[in-house]
PDB file of C-alpha atoms in Angstrom:
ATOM      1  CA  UNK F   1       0.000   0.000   0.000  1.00 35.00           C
ATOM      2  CA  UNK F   2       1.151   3.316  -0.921  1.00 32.00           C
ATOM      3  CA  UNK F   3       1.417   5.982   1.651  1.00 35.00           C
ATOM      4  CA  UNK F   4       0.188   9.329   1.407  1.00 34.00           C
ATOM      5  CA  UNK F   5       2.813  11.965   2.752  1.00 34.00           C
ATOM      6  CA  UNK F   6       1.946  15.807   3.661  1.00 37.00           C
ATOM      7  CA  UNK F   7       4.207  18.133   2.526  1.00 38.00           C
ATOM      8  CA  UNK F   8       6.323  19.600   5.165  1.00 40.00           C
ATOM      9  CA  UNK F   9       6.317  22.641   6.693  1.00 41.00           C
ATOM     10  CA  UNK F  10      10.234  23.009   5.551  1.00 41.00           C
ATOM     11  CA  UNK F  11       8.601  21.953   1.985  1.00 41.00           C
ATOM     12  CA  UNK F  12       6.411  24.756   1.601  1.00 42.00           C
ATOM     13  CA  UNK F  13       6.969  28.534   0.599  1.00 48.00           C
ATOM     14  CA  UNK F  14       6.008  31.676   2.520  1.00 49.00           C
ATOM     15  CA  UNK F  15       3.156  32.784  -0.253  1.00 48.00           C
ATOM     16  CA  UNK F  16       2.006  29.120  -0.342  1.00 47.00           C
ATOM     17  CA  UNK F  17       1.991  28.706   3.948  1.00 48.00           C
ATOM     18  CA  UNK F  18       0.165  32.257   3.685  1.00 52.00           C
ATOM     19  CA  UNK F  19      -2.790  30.532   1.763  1.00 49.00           C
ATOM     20  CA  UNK F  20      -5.425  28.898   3.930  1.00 52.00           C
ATOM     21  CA  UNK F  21      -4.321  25.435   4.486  1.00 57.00           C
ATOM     22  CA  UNK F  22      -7.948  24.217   3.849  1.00 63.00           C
ATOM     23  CA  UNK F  23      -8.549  26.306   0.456  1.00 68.00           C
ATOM     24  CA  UNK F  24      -5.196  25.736  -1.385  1.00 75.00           C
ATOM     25  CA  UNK F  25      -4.987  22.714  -4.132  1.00 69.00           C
ATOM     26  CA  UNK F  26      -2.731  19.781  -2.668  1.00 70.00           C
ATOM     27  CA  UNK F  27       0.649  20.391  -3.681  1.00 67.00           C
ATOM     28  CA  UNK F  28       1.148  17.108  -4.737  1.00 58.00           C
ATOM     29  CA  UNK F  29      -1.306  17.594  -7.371  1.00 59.00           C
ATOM     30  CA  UNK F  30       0.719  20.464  -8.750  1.00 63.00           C
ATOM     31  CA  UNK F  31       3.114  20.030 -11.782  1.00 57.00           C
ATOM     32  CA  UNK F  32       3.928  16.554 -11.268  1.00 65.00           C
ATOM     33  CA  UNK F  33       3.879  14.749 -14.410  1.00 77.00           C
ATOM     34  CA  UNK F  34       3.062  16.287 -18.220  1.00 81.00           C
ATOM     35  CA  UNK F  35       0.457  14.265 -20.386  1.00 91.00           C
ATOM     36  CA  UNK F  36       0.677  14.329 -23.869  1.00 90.00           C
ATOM     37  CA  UNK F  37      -2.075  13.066 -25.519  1.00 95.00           C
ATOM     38  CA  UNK F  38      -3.453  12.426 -29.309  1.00 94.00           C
ATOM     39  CA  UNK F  39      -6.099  13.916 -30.761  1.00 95.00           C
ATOM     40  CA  UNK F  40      -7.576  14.032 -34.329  1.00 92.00           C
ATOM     41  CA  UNK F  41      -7.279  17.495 -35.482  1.00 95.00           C
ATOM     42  CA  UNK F  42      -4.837  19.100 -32.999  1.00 97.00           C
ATOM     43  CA  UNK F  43      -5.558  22.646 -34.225  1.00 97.00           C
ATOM     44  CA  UNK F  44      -9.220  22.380 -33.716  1.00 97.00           C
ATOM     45  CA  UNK F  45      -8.781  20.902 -30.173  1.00 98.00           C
ATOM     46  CA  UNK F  46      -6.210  23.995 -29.084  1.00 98.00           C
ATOM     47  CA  UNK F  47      -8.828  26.022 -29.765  1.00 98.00           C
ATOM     48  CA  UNK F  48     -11.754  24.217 -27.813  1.00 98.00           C
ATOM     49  CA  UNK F  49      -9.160  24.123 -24.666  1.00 98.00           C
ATOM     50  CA  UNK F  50      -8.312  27.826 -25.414  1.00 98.00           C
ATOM     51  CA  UNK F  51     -12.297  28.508 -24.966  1.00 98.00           C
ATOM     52  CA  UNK F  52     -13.831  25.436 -22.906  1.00 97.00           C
ATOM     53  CA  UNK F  53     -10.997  25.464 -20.309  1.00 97.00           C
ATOM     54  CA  UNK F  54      -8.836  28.524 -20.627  1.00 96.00           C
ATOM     55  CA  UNK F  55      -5.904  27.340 -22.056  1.00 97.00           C
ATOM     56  CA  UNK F  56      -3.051  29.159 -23.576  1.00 96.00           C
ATOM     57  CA  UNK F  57      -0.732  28.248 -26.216  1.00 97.00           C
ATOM     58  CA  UNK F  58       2.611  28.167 -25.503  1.00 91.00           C
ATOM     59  CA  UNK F  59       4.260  26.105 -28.304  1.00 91.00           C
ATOM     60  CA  UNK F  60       3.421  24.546 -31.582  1.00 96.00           C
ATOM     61  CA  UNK F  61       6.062  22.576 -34.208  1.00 95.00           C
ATOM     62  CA  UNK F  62       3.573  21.994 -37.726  1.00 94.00           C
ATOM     63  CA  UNK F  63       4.062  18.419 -39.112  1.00 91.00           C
ATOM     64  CA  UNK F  64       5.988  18.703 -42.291  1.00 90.00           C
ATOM     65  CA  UNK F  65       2.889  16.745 -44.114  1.00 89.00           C
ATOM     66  CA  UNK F  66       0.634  19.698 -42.601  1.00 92.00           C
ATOM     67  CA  UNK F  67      -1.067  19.000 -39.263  1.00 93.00           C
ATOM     68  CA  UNK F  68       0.569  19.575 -35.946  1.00 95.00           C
ATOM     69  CA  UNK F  69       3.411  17.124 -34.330  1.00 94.00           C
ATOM     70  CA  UNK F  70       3.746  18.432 -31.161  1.00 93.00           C
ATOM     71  CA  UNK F  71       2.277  21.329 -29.178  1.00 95.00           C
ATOM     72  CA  UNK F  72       1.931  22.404 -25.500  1.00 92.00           C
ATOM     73  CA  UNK F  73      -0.690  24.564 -23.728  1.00 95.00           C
ATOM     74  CA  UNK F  74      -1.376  25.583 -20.240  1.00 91.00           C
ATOM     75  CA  UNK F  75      -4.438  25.079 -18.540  1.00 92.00           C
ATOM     76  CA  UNK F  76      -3.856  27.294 -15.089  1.00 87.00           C
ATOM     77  CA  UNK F  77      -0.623  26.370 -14.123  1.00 83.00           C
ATOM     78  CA  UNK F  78      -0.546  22.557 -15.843  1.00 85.00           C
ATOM     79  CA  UNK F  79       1.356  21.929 -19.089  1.00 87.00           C
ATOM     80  CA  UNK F  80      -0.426  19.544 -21.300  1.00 92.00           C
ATOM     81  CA  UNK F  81       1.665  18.327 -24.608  1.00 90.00           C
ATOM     82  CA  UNK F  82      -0.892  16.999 -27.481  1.00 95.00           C
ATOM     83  CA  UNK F  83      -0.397  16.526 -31.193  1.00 95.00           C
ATOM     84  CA  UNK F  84      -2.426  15.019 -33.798  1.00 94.00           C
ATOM     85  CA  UNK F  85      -2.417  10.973 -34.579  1.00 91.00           C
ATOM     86  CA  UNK F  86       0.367   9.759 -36.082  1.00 82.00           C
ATOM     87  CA  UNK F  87       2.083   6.506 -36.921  1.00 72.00           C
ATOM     88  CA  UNK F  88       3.413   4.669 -33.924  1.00 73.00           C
ATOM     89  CA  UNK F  89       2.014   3.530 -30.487  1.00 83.00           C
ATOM     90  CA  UNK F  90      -0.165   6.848 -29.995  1.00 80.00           C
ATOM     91  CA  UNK F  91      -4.010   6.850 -31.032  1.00 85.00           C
ATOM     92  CA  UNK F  92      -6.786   8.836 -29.685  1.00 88.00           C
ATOM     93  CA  UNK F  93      -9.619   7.594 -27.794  1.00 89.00           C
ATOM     94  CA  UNK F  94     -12.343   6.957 -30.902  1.00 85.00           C
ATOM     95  CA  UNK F  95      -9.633   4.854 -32.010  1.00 85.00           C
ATOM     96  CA  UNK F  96      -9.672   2.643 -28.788  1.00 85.00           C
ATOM     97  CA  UNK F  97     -13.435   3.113 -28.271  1.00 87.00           C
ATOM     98  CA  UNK F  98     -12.773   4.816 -25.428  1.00 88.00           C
ATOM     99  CA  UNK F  99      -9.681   5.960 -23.060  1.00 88.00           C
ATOM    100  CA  UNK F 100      -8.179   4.679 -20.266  1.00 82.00           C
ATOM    101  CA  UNK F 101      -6.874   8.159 -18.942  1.00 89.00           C
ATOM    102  CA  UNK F 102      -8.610  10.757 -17.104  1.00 93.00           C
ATOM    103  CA  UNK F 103      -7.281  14.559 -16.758  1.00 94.00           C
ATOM    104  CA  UNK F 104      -7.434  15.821 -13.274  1.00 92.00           C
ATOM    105  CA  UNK F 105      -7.210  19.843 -13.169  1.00 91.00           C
ATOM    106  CA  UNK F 106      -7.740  22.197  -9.590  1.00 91.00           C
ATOM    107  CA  UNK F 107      -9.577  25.378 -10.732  1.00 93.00           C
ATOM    108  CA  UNK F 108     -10.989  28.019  -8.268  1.00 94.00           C
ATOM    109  CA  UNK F 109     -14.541  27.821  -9.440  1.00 96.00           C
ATOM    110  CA  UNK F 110     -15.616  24.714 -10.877  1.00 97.00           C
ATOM    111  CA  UNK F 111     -19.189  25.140 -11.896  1.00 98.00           C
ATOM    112  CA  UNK F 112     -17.452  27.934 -13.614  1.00 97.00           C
ATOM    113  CA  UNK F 113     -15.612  26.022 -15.362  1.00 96.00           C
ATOM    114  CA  UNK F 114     -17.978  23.132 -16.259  1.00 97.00           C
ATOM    115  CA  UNK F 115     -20.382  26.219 -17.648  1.00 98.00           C
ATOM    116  CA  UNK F 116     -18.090  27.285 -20.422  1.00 97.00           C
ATOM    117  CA  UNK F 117     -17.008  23.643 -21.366  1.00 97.00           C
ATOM    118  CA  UNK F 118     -20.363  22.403 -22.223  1.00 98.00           C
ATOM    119  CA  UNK F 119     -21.224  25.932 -23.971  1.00 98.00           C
ATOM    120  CA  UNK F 120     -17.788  25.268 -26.072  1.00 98.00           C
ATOM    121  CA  UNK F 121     -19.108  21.580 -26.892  1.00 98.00           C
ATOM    122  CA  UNK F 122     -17.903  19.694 -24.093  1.00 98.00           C
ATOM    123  CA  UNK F 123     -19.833  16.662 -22.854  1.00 98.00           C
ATOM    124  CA  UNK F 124     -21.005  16.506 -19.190  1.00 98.00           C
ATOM    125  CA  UNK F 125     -20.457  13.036 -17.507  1.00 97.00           C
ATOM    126  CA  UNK F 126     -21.052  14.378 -14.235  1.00 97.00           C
ATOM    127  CA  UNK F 127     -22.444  17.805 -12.756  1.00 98.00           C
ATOM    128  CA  UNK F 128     -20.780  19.785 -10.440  1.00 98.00           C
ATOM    129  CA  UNK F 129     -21.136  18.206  -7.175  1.00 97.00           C
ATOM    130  CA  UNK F 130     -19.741  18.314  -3.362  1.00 96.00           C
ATOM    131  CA  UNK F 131     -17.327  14.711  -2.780  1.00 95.00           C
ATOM    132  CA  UNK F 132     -16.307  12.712   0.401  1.00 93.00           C
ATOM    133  CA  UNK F 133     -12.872  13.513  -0.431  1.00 94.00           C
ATOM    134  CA  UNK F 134     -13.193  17.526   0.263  1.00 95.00           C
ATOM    135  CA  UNK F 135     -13.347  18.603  -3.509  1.00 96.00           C
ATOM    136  CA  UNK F 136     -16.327  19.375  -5.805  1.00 97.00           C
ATOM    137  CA  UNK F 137     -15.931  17.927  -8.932  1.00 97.00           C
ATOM    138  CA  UNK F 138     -16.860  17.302 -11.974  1.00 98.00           C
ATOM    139  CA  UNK F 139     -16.453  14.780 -15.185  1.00 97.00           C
ATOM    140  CA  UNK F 140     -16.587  16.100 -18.811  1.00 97.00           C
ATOM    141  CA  UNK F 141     -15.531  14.590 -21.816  1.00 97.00           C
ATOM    142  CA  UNK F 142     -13.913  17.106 -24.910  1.00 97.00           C
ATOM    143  CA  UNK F 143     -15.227  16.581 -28.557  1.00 97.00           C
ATOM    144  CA  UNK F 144     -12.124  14.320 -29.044  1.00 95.00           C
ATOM    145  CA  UNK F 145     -13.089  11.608 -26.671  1.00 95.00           C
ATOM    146  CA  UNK F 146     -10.270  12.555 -23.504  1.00 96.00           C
ATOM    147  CA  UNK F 147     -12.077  12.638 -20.253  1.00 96.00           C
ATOM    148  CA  UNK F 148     -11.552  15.633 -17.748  1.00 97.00           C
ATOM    149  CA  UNK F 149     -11.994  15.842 -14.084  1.00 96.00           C
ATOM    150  CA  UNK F 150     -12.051  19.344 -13.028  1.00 96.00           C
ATOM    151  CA  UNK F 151     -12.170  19.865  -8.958  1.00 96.00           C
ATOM    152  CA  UNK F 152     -12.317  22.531  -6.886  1.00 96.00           C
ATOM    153  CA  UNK F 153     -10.722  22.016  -3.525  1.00 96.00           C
ATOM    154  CA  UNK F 154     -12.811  22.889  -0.512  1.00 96.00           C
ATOM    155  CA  UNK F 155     -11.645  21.181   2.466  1.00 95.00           C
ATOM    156  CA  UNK F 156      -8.554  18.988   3.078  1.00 94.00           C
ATOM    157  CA  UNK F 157      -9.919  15.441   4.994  1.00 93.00           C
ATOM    158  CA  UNK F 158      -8.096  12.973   7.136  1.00 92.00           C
ATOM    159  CA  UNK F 159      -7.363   9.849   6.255  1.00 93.00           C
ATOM    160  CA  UNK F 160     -10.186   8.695   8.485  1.00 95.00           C
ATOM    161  CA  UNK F 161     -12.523  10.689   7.175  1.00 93.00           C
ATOM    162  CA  UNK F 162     -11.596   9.705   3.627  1.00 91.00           C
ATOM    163  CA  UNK F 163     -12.038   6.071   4.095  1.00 92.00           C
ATOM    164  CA  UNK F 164     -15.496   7.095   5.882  1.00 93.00           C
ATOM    165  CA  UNK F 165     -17.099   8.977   3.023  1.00 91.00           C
ATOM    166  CA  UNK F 166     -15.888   6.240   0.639  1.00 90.00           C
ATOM    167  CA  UNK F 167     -17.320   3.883   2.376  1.00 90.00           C
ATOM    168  CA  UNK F 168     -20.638   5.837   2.819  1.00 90.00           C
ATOM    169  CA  UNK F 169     -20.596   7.040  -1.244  1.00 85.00           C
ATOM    170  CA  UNK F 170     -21.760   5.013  -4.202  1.00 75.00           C
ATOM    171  CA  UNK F 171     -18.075   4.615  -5.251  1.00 63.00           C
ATOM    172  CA  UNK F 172     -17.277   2.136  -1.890  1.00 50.00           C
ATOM    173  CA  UNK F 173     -20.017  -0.107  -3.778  1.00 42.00           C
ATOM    174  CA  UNK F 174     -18.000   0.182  -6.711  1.00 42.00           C
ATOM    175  CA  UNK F 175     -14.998  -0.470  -5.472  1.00 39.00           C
ATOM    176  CA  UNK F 176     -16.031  -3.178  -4.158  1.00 37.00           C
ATOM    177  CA  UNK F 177     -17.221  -5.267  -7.167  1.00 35.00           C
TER     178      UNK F 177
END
């Protein structure tokens, strides 16, 4: 079993041990790892995350046969890499029926968020709602099949308390089967 570790006091800057302890996203949930993922018209996509989810381009290299290779936007502080479907082991989700990956992102105002996604053509999974686990979250899926869990933090839990409201939620029954 894997053990979840606070940060340290030592671990933490001034600005960030400012912030209200109960408010602030985790920081282990910031900047830790950089997905890149496929998609079938790359250009198109940047500019659903650029109006669904606020993103900003901050790189782009064109595929020599026209198309994009490789690009990177920012969505808040998070870098996401994405490029369209090339030969190789990458393939979007239609491909695989599916995906196997979901894209967790802290914003500051969720339904906010969720609002302008499904204007922008976004699919909603699941509304906005208050969790167990002190976030409320919710689950869209973009026109090119990637799934996207957008949370707002509210509260940091204990581990009691987390194992509680799982047990108590819908998901402890899912878990369990």
């Amino acid at each position: 079993m894997t053990e979840i570790t606070q940060p340290t006091s030592s671990s933490i800057s001034d600005s960030q041990a400012e912030a209200s302890s109960s408010t602030r996203v985790p920081e282990r949930y910031q900047r830790s790892v950089v997905p890149h993922i496929m998609v079938s018209d790359a250009e198109s996509a940047i500019a659903f995350y650029a109006v669904a989810f606020g993103a900003v381009e901050e790189f782009r290299l064109a595929h020599p046969q026209g198309g994009v290779m490789h690009a990177e936007i920012r969505i808040g502080e998070s870098v996401l890499m994405l490029g369209d479907v090339s030969e190789g082991p990458f393939t979007a989700p239609a491909a695989l029926n599916g995906t196997s990956v979901a894209l967790h992102v802290f914003v500051p105002d969720v339904d906010e968020m969720v609002e302008r996604a499904v204007t922008a053509g976004a699919e909603l999974i699941h509304p906005p709602a208050d969790q167990f686990h002190g976030d409320r979250t919710a689950i869209l899926r973009d026109p090119y099949g990637h799934l996207w869990v957008f949370l707002t933090h509210l509260k940091d839990v204990s581990e009691e308390e987390l194992r509680r409201g799982l047990a108590a939620s819908d998901h402890g029954m899912s878990a369990a089967n």
